[in-house]
PDB file of C-alpha atoms in Angstrom:
ATOM      1  CA  VAL A 778     235.965  23.929  85.701  1.00 54.00           C
ATOM      2  CA  PRO A 779     237.132  21.649  82.839  1.00 67.00           C
ATOM      3  CA  THR A 780     235.507  22.174  79.450  1.00 74.00           C
ATOM      4  CA  THR A 781     233.481  19.496  77.665  1.00 79.00           C
ATOM      5  CA  ASP A 782     236.501  18.654  75.463  1.00 87.00           C
ATOM      6  CA  VAL A 783     238.752  18.236  78.486  1.00 89.00           C
ATOM      7  CA  LYS A 784     236.173  16.052  80.243  1.00 90.00           C
ATOM      8  CA  LYS A 785     235.964  13.824  77.168  1.00 93.00           C
ATOM      9  CA  LEU A 786     239.760  13.482  76.980  1.00 93.00           C
ATOM     10  CA  PHE A 787     239.887  12.772  80.710  1.00 94.00           C
ATOM     11  CA  ASN A 788     237.156  10.116  80.534  1.00 94.00           C
ATOM     12  CA  ASP A 789     238.834   8.521  77.496  1.00 95.00           C
ATOM     13  CA  GLY A 790     242.071   8.404  79.512  1.00 94.00           C
ATOM     14  CA  ARG A 791     240.326   6.730  82.430  1.00 95.00           C
ATOM     15  CA  ALA A 792     238.771   4.163  80.103  1.00 96.00           C
ATOM     16  CA  LEU A 793     242.196   3.335  78.615  1.00 94.00           C
ATOM     17  CA  GLU A 794     243.687   3.106  82.106  1.00 94.00           C
ATOM     18  CA  SER A 795     240.976   0.689  83.255  1.00 93.00           C
ATOM     19  CA  GLN A 796     241.706  -1.464  80.180  1.00 94.00           C
ATOM     20  CA  GLY A 797     245.387  -1.610  81.134  1.00 93.00           C
ATOM     21  CA  ASN A 798     246.594   0.630  78.313  1.00 94.00           C
ATOM     22  CA  ILE A 799     248.608   2.814  80.673  1.00 95.00           C
ATOM     23  CA  GLN A 800     250.906   4.504  78.141  1.00 96.00           C
ATOM     24  CA  ALA A 801     248.005   5.672  75.976  1.00 95.00           C
ATOM     25  CA  ALA A 802     246.151   6.848  79.091  1.00 96.00           C
ATOM     26  CA  GLN A 803     249.226   8.755  80.217  1.00 96.00           C
ATOM     27  CA  ARG A 804     249.422  10.579  76.884  1.00 96.00           C
ATOM     28  CA  LEU A 805     245.800  11.704  77.230  1.00 95.00           C
ATOM     29  CA  PHE A 806     246.223  12.803  80.852  1.00 96.00           C
ATOM     30  CA  ALA A 807     249.347  14.776  79.887  1.00 96.00           C
ATOM     31  CA  LYS A 808     247.305  16.477  77.180  1.00 95.00           C
ATOM     32  CA  VAL A 809     244.572  17.258  79.731  1.00 95.00           C
ATOM     33  CA  THR A 810     247.109  18.950  82.044  1.00 95.00           C
ATOM     34  CA  ARG A 811     248.404  21.073  79.137  1.00 95.00           C
ATOM     35  CA  ILE A 812     244.909  22.203  78.103  1.00 93.00           C
ATOM     36  CA  ALA A 813     243.553  22.609  81.652  1.00 93.00           C
ATOM     37  CA  PRO A 814     246.552  23.117  83.978  1.00 93.00           C
ATOM     38  CA  LYS A 815     244.290  23.839  86.976  1.00 92.00           C
ATOM     39  CA  PHE A 816     242.264  20.617  86.681  1.00 92.00           C
ATOM     40  CA  ILE A 817     243.216  18.732  89.868  1.00 92.00           C
ATOM     41  CA  TYR A 818     242.249  15.258  88.692  1.00 92.00           C
ATOM     42  CA  GLY A 819     244.144  15.609  85.433  1.00 94.00           C
ATOM     43  CA  TRP A 820     247.357  15.901  87.467  1.00 96.00           C
ATOM     44  CA  ALA A 821     246.315  13.174  89.934  1.00 96.00           C
ATOM     45  CA  SER A 822     245.525  10.738  87.124  1.00 96.00           C
ATOM     46  CA  LEU A 823     248.742  11.613  85.282  1.00 97.00           C
ATOM     47  CA  GLY A 824     250.599  10.817  88.508  1.00 96.00           C
ATOM     48  CA  ASN A 825     248.840   7.451  88.798  1.00 96.00           C
ATOM     49  CA  THR A 826     249.897   6.425  85.288  1.00 97.00           C
ATOM     50  CA  GLN A 827     253.462   7.647  85.869  1.00 96.00           C
ATOM     51  CA  VAL A 828     253.670   5.490  89.014  1.00 96.00           C
ATOM     52  CA  ALA A 829     252.350   2.489  87.071  1.00 95.00           C
ATOM     53  CA  LEU A 830     255.117   3.008  84.476  1.00 95.00           C
ATOM     54  CA  GLY A 831     257.808   3.446  87.142  1.00 93.00           C
ATOM     55  CA  ALA A 832     258.424   7.175  86.573  1.00 94.00           C
ATOM     56  CA  LEU A 833     258.387   8.023  90.288  1.00 94.00           C
ATOM     57  CA  SER A 834     259.993  11.476  90.281  1.00 94.00           C
ATOM     58  CA  PRO A 835     257.689  12.881  87.541  1.00 96.00           C
ATOM     59  CA  ALA A 836     254.747  11.277  89.387  1.00 97.00           C
ATOM     60  CA  GLU A 837     255.796  13.028  92.610  1.00 96.00           C
ATOM     61  CA  SER A 838     255.685  16.356  90.746  1.00 97.00           C
ATOM     62  CA  SER A 839     252.241  15.551  89.306  1.00 97.00           C
ATOM     63  CA  TYR A 840     250.838  14.598  92.704  1.00 97.00           C
ATOM     64  CA  THR A 841     252.325  17.766  94.217  1.00 97.00           C
ATOM     65  CA  ARG A 842     250.561  19.874  91.571  1.00 96.00           C
ATOM     66  CA  ALA A 843     247.296  18.085  92.406  1.00 96.00           C
ATOM     67  CA  VAL A 844     247.776  18.620  96.168  1.00 96.00           C
ATOM     68  CA  ASN A 845     248.584  22.324  95.734  1.00 95.00           C
ATOM     69  CA  LEU A 846     245.623  22.877  93.399  1.00 93.00           C
ATOM     70  CA  CYS A 847     243.310  21.113  95.848  1.00 92.00           C
ATOM     71  CA  LEU A 848     244.568  23.318  98.704  1.00 91.00           C
ATOM     72  CA  GLU A 849     243.949  26.422  96.561  1.00 89.00           C
ATOM     73  CA  ASN A 850     240.521  25.072  95.691  1.00 86.00           C
ATOM     74  CA  GLN A 851     239.658  24.643  99.369  1.00 82.00           C
ATOM     75  CA  LYS A 852     240.582  28.273 100.053  1.00 82.00           C
ATOM     76  CA  GLU A 853     238.180  29.296  97.287  1.00 77.00           C
ATOM     77  CA  GLU A 854     235.565  27.098  98.910  1.00 64.00           C
ATOM     78  CA  GLU A 855     236.050  28.975 102.183  1.00 63.00           C
ATOM     79  CA  ARG A 856     235.569  32.290 100.387  1.00 66.00           C
ATOM     80  CA  PHE A 857     232.682  31.388  98.096  1.00 64.00           C
ATOM     81  CA  GLY A 858     231.098  28.351  99.767  1.00 62.00           C
ATOM     82  CA  VAL A 859     231.504  26.128  96.675  1.00 58.00           C
ATOM     83  CA  PRO A 860     232.976  22.747  97.696  1.00 60.00           C
ATOM     84  CA  ARG A 861     234.826  20.964  94.919  1.00 71.00           C
ATOM     85  CA  CYS A 862     237.963  19.116  96.086  1.00 80.00           C
ATOM     86  CA  ASN A 863     236.799  16.797  98.847  1.00 83.00           C
ATOM     87  CA  ASP A 864     239.401  14.039  98.673  1.00 88.00           C
ATOM     88  CA  LEU A 865     242.625  15.777  99.603  1.00 93.00           C
ATOM     89  CA  TYR A 866     243.311  12.828 101.920  1.00 95.00           C
ATOM     90  CA  LEU A 867     243.533  10.556  98.860  1.00 96.00           C
ATOM     91  CA  LEU A 868     246.016  12.882  97.136  1.00 96.00           C
ATOM     92  CA  TYR A 869     248.166  12.896 100.279  1.00 97.00           C
ATOM     93  CA  LEU A 870     247.879   9.092 100.470  1.00 97.00           C
ATOM     94  CA  ASN A 871     249.011   8.682  96.860  1.00 97.00           C
ATOM     95  CA  ARG A 872     251.916  11.095  97.228  1.00 97.00           C
ATOM     96  CA  GLY A 873     252.909   9.649 100.609  1.00 97.00           C
ATOM     97  CA  SER A 874     252.902   6.085  99.251  1.00 96.00           C
ATOM     98  CA  LEU A 875     255.018   7.177  96.307  1.00 96.00           C
ATOM     99  CA  ARG A 876     257.493   9.078  98.523  1.00 96.00           C
ATOM    100  CA  LEU A 877     257.785   5.996 100.705  1.00 93.00           C
ATOM    101  CA  ASN A 878     259.074   4.092  97.660  1.00 90.00           C
ATOM    102  CA  ASN A 879     261.186   6.924  96.311  1.00 92.00           C
ATOM    103  CA  GLY A 880     263.704   7.537  99.087  1.00 89.00           C
ATOM    104  CA  MET A 881     261.706  10.263 100.893  1.00 94.00           C
ATOM    105  CA  PRO A 882     260.706   8.583 104.193  1.00 94.00           C
ATOM    106  CA  LYS A 883     260.285  11.741 106.317  1.00 97.00           C
ATOM    107  CA  GLU A 884     258.187  13.510 103.671  1.00 97.00           C
ATOM    108  CA  ALA A 885     256.172  10.312 103.178  1.00 97.00           C
ATOM    109  CA  LEU A 886     255.339  10.152 106.880  1.00 98.00           C
ATOM    110  CA  LYS A 887     254.149  13.792 106.892  1.00 98.00           C
ATOM    111  CA  ASP A 888     251.838  13.119 103.930  1.00 98.00           C
ATOM    112  CA  LEU A 889     250.433   9.954 105.480  1.00 98.00           C
ATOM    113  CA  GLU A 890     249.837  11.667 108.830  1.00 97.00           C
ATOM    114  CA  LYS A 891     247.855  14.322 106.944  1.00 97.00           C
ATOM    115  CA  ALA A 892     245.941  11.657 105.005  1.00 97.00           C
ATOM    116  CA  ASP A 893     244.948   9.953 108.262  1.00 96.00           C
ATOM    117  CA  GLU A 894     243.938  13.245 109.886  1.00 94.00           C
ATOM    118  CA  MET A 895     241.770  14.253 106.917  1.00 92.00           C
ATOM    119  CA  ARG A 896     240.194  10.827 106.530  1.00 92.00           C
ATOM    120  CA  ALA A 897     238.957  11.210 110.126  1.00 84.00           C
ATOM    121  CA  LYS A 898     238.213   7.482 110.477  1.00 90.00           C
ATOM    122  CA  PRO A 899     240.352   4.317 110.408  1.00 90.00           C
ATOM    123  CA  ASP A 900     241.345   3.438 106.855  1.00 94.00           C
ATOM    124  CA  ALA A 901     243.235   0.159 106.325  1.00 94.00           C
ATOM    125  CA  VAL A 902     245.195   1.406 103.277  1.00 95.00           C
ATOM    126  CA  ILE A 903     246.326   4.605 105.021  1.00 96.00           C
ATOM    127  CA  LEU A 904     247.251   2.649 108.160  1.00 97.00           C
ATOM    128  CA  GLN A 905     249.323   0.095 106.220  1.00 95.00           C
ATOM    129  CA  ASN A 906     251.249   2.843 104.467  1.00 96.00           C
ATOM    130  CA  ARG A 907     251.676   4.994 107.571  1.00 97.00           C
ATOM    131  CA  ALA A 908     252.863   1.937 109.497  1.00 97.00           C
ATOM    132  CA  ARG A 909     255.533   1.359 106.863  1.00 96.00           C
ATOM    133  CA  ALA A 910     256.518   5.048 106.931  1.00 97.00           C
ATOM    134  CA  ARG A 911     256.764   4.997 110.716  1.00 97.00           C
ATOM    135  CA  GLU A 912     258.790   1.796 110.507  1.00 96.00           C
ATOM    136  CA  VAL A 913     261.370   3.166 108.046  1.00 93.00           C
ATOM    137  CA  ASN A 914     261.649   6.286 110.217  1.00 95.00           C
ATOM    138  CA  GLY A 915     262.511   4.052 113.202  1.00 95.00           C
ATOM    139  CA  LEU A 916     259.182   4.619 115.006  1.00 97.00           C
ATOM    140  CA  TYR A 917     258.602   0.927 115.657  1.00 97.00           C
ATOM    141  CA  ALA A 918     256.069   1.117 118.512  1.00 98.00           C
ATOM    142  CA  ALA A 919     253.854   3.504 116.524  1.00 98.00           C
ATOM    143  CA  ALA A 920     254.262   1.313 113.420  1.00 98.00           C
ATOM    144  CA  ASP A 921     253.215  -1.743 115.441  1.00 98.00           C
ATOM    145  CA  ARG A 922     250.001   0.025 116.538  1.00 97.00           C
ATOM    146  CA  ASP A 923     249.119   0.950 112.939  1.00 97.00           C
ATOM    147  CA  TYR A 924     249.848  -2.525 111.591  1.00 96.00           C
ATOM    148  CA  THR A 925     247.740  -4.093 114.368  1.00 95.00           C
ATOM    149  CA  VAL A 926     244.703  -1.937 113.562  1.00 95.00           C
ATOM    150  CA  ALA A 927     245.136  -2.488 109.804  1.00 94.00           C
ATOM    151  CA  ILE A 928     245.264  -6.269 110.341  1.00 94.00           C
ATOM    152  CA  SER A 929     242.175  -6.156 112.574  1.00 93.00           C
ATOM    153  CA  MET A 930     240.340  -4.456 109.683  1.00 92.00           C
ATOM    154  CA  THR A 931     241.410  -7.122 107.156  1.00 82.00           C
ATOM    155  CA  SER A 932     241.757 -10.141 109.445  1.00 76.00           C
ATOM    156  CA  ASN A 933     240.185 -12.648 107.070  1.00 75.00           C
ATOM    157  CA  GLU A 934     242.616 -11.886 104.279  1.00 86.00           C
ATOM    158  CA  VAL A 935     246.326 -12.505 104.881  1.00 91.00           C
ATOM    159  CA  SER A 936     248.356  -9.898 102.968  1.00 91.00           C
ATOM    160  CA  PRO A 937     252.096  -9.415 102.400  1.00 90.00           C
ATOM    161  CA  PHE A 938     252.102  -6.441 104.809  1.00 93.00           C
ATOM    162  CA  TRP A 939     251.420  -8.923 107.647  1.00 95.00           C
ATOM    163  CA  LEU A 940     255.063  -9.987 107.239  1.00 96.00           C
ATOM    164  CA  ARG A 941     256.151  -6.392 107.916  1.00 96.00           C
ATOM    165  CA  SER A 942     253.961  -6.378 111.009  1.00 97.00           C
ATOM    166  CA  ALA A 943     255.599  -9.569 112.284  1.00 97.00           C
ATOM    167  CA  LEU A 944     259.093  -8.094 111.837  1.00 97.00           C
ATOM    168  CA  VAL A 945     258.075  -4.950 113.724  1.00 98.00           C
ATOM    169  CA  LYS A 946     256.458  -6.975 116.536  1.00 98.00           C
ATOM    170  CA  PHE A 947     259.755  -8.800 117.014  1.00 98.00           C
ATOM    171  CA  GLN A 948     261.613  -5.474 117.051  1.00 98.00           C
ATOM    172  CA  VAL A 949     259.396  -4.133 119.869  1.00 97.00           C
ATOM    173  CA  GLY A 950     259.769  -7.314 121.942  1.00 96.00           C
ATOM    174  CA  ASP A 951     256.580  -9.208 121.076  1.00 97.00           C
ATOM    175  CA  ALA A 952     258.206 -12.448 119.872  1.00 95.00           C
ATOM    176  CA  LEU A 953     255.046 -14.534 120.409  1.00 95.00           C
ATOM    177  CA  GLY A 954     252.910 -12.107 118.403  1.00 96.00           C
ATOM    178  CA  ALA A 955     255.557 -12.073 115.666  1.00 97.00           C
ATOM    179  CA  PHE A 956     255.633 -15.866 115.464  1.00 96.00           C
ATOM    180  CA  ASP A 957     251.845 -16.162 115.390  1.00 95.00           C
ATOM    181  CA  LEU A 958     251.601 -13.701 112.498  1.00 95.00           C
ATOM    182  CA  ILE A 959     254.460 -15.178 110.504  1.00 95.00           C
ATOM    183  CA  ARG A 960     252.918 -18.655 110.711  1.00 95.00           C
ATOM    184  CA  ARG A 961     249.686 -17.283 109.258  1.00 94.00           C
ATOM    185  CA  VAL A 962     251.661 -15.602 106.483  1.00 95.00           C
ATOM    186  CA  GLU A 963     253.508 -18.880 105.827  1.00 95.00           C
ATOM    187  CA  ASN A 964     250.183 -20.691 105.357  1.00 94.00           C
ATOM    188  CA  ARG A 965     249.289 -18.182 102.638  1.00 93.00           C
ATOM    189  CA  PHE A 966     252.756 -17.767 101.027  1.00 94.00           C
ATOM    190  CA  PRO A 967     254.640 -20.990 101.945  1.00 92.00           C
ATOM    191  CA  GLU A 968     257.425 -20.720  99.361  1.00 93.00           C
ATOM    192  CA  ALA A 969     258.215 -17.001  99.542  1.00 95.00           C
ATOM    193  CA  PRO A 970     261.958 -16.691 100.321  1.00 96.00           C
ATOM    194  CA  GLU A 971     261.507 -13.715 102.669  1.00 97.00           C
ATOM    195  CA  VAL A 972     258.842 -15.583 104.658  1.00 97.00           C
ATOM    196  CA  ARG A 973     261.150 -18.590 105.021  1.00 97.00           C
ATOM    197  CA  ALA A 974     264.040 -16.324 106.057  1.00 97.00           C
ATOM    198  CA  ALA A 975     261.864 -14.557 108.629  1.00 97.00           C
ATOM    199  CA  ILE A 976     260.606 -17.815 110.168  1.00 97.00           C
ATOM    200  CA  ALA A 977     264.159 -19.163 110.328  1.00 97.00           C
ATOM    201  CA  THR A 978     265.337 -15.955 112.020  1.00 97.00           C
ATOM    202  CA  LEU A 979     262.560 -16.125 114.635  1.00 97.00           C
ATOM    203  CA  LEU A 980     263.468 -19.773 115.294  1.00 97.00           C
ATOM    204  CA  VAL A 981     267.079 -18.713 115.973  1.00 96.00           C
ATOM    205  CA  ALA A 982     265.799 -16.152 118.478  1.00 96.00           C
ATOM    206  CA  LYS A 983     263.702 -18.909 120.067  1.00 94.00           C
ATOM    207  CA  GLY A 984     266.820 -21.043 120.454  1.00 95.00           C
ATOM    208  CA  ASP A 985     265.884 -23.708 117.891  1.00 95.00           C
ATOM    209  CA  GLN A 986     268.998 -23.444 115.730  1.00 94.00           C
ATOM    210  CA  THR A 987     268.576 -26.845 114.025  1.00 95.00           C
ATOM    211  CA  THR A 988     265.034 -26.198 112.758  1.00 96.00           C
ATOM    212  CA  ALA A 989     266.047 -22.648 111.851  1.00 96.00           C
ATOM    213  CA  GLN A 990     268.888 -23.843 109.642  1.00 96.00           C
ATOM    214  CA  ARG A 991     266.688 -26.466 107.992  1.00 96.00           C
ATOM    215  CA  LYS A 992     264.016 -23.842 107.207  1.00 96.00           C
ATOM    216  CA  PHE A 993     266.614 -21.335 105.952  1.00 96.00           C
ATOM    217  CA  LEU A 994     268.223 -23.912 103.655  1.00 95.00           C
ATOM    218  CA  GLU A 995     264.847 -24.449 101.933  1.00 95.00           C
ATOM    219  CA  ILE A 996     265.555 -21.150 100.145  1.00 96.00           C
ATOM    220  CA  PRO A 997     267.398 -21.744  96.823  1.00 94.00           C
ATOM    221  CA  ASP A 998     271.131 -20.958  97.130  1.00 91.00           C
ATOM    222  CA  ARG A 999     271.224 -17.875  94.936  1.00 90.00           C
ATOM    223  CA  GLN A1000     268.278 -16.214  96.636  1.00 93.00           C
ATOM    224  CA  ARG A1001     269.525 -17.226 100.081  1.00 93.00           C
ATOM    225  CA  LEU A1002     272.898 -15.518  99.639  1.00 92.00           C
ATOM    226  CA  LYS A1003     271.113 -12.152  99.414  1.00 94.00           C
ATOM    227  CA  TYR A1004     270.378 -12.480 103.136  1.00 96.00           C
ATOM    228  CA  SER A1005     274.100 -12.116 103.817  1.00 94.00           C
ATOM    229  CA  ASP A1006     274.161  -8.759 102.001  1.00 93.00           C
ATOM    230  CA  GLU A1007     273.834  -5.856 104.450  1.00 92.00           C
ATOM    231  CA  ASN A1008     272.763  -3.493 101.674  1.00 93.00           C
ATOM    232  CA  TYR A1009     269.952  -5.837 100.587  1.00 94.00           C
ATOM    233  CA  LEU A1010     268.720  -6.220 104.163  1.00 95.00           C
ATOM    234  CA  THR A1011     268.763  -2.544 105.100  1.00 92.00           C
ATOM    235  CA  ASN A1012     267.876  -0.851 101.818  1.00 88.00           C
ATOM    236  CA  THR A1013     265.983  -3.339  99.635  1.00 90.00           C
ATOM    237  CA  ILE A1014     263.818  -5.257 102.112  1.00 92.00           C
ATOM    238  CA  SER A1015     264.410  -2.876 105.073  1.00 92.00           C
ATOM    239  CA  TRP A1016     264.428  -5.391 107.904  1.00 96.00           C
ATOM    240  CA  PRO A1017     264.498  -3.946 111.444  1.00 96.00           C
ATOM    241  CA  PRO A1018     267.829  -4.108 113.321  1.00 96.00           C
ATOM    242  CA  LYS A1019     266.884  -6.916 115.721  1.00 97.00           C
ATOM    243  CA  MET A1020     265.857  -9.222 112.850  1.00 97.00           C
ATOM    244  CA  ILE A1021     269.121  -8.442 111.021  1.00 97.00           C
ATOM    245  CA  GLU A1022     271.098  -9.236 114.175  1.00 96.00           C
ATOM    246  CA  TYR A1023     269.576 -12.716 114.604  1.00 97.00           C
ATOM    247  CA  LEU A1024     269.672 -13.401 110.860  1.00 97.00           C
ATOM    248  CA  GLY A1025     273.417 -12.679 110.989  1.00 95.00           C
ATOM    249  CA  ARG A1026     273.869 -15.563 113.441  1.00 95.00           C
ATOM    250  CA  LEU A1027     272.017 -17.830 111.022  1.00 95.00           C
ATOM    251  CA  THR A1028     273.931 -16.857 107.857  1.00 95.00           C
ATOM    252  CA  GLU A1029     277.169 -17.314 109.831  1.00 93.00           C
ATOM    253  CA  ALA A1030     276.115 -20.773 111.039  1.00 93.00           C
ATOM    254  CA  VAL A1031     275.209 -22.133 107.588  1.00 92.00           C
ATOM    255  CA  GLY A1032     278.356 -20.692 105.987  1.00 90.00           C
ATOM    256  CA  ASP A1033     276.552 -18.199 103.734  1.00 88.00           C
ATOM    257  CA  ARG A1034     278.302 -15.151 105.189  1.00 87.00           C
ATOM    258  CA  LYS A1035     281.693 -16.546 104.201  1.00 87.00           C
ATOM    259  CA  LYS A1036     280.444 -17.523 100.703  1.00 87.00           C
ATOM    260  CA  PHE A1037     278.985 -14.047 100.168  1.00 85.00           C
ATOM    261  CA  GLU A1038     282.197 -12.324 101.288  1.00 84.00           C
ATOM    262  CA  GLU A1039     284.278 -14.533  98.997  1.00 79.00           C
ATOM    263  CA  ALA A1040     281.953 -13.870  96.039  1.00 80.00           C
ATOM    264  CA  SER A1041     282.064 -10.122  96.758  1.00 79.00           C
ATOM    265  CA  ALA A1042     285.852 -10.165  96.866  1.00 76.00           C
ATOM    266  CA  VAL A1043     286.002 -11.899  93.467  1.00 67.00           C
ATOM    267  CA  SER A1044     283.465  -9.571  91.825  1.00 62.00           C
ATOM    268  CA  PRO A1045     283.229  -6.333  93.817  1.00 56.00           C
ATOM    269  CA  ALA A1046     280.179  -4.127  93.293  1.00 52.00           C
ATOM    270  CA  PRO A1047     280.710  -1.353  90.703  1.00 49.00           C
TER     271      PRO A1047
END
């Protein structure tokens, strides 16, 4: 149980965090973990501030400490009947989301499966993240199911993850569902380059090459050339294979593939 001093430090850290002073909050949370190394929420909050500042590997360690302490705490609860750590699902969600963005897709999926199991009811945030984890692990049908439920829970509010859902729907053969979703995303984010690229790609698949090219060429040249870069498509925006295949036909048709290859030959990547 944290002492009064630790609680004060912790609450001061939370106040700073809520005000947007993340670095100062992080310093206080780090101090809390030094004074009270078994205080679960000290580690969890330290992890949150580390994520906000882009320190993903240290944050992963902090979340792992919080998860392990919570598991220990639950064993104590079983022995002594004193419940204390009741939101292990949230710790798994935080760590899973972080791992998803830190090159640990398999570990991320395990965490998010546990988060869903412990939550024991549909949770839109868990479903969005697990859908993404399933997607990057190649489990497209399962990802499609998660995205569909998550969208049904937030159907009045178009979010960027709806774009991911559309890409996955196309991958699993639901071209009509993909097009319907992407049009709704376009209404909300009409000038986003990735949205324009996705619509253009779906138009190619539909056989409307002329409209596809016109839509694709709405993207400014420099941004558009990225869609000829295999590394960008697979690692940065992680498009599914079927989308990449049809996009390839489009970049070839407008001459971007050739331009990208020529630019790469002049200035090869380090």
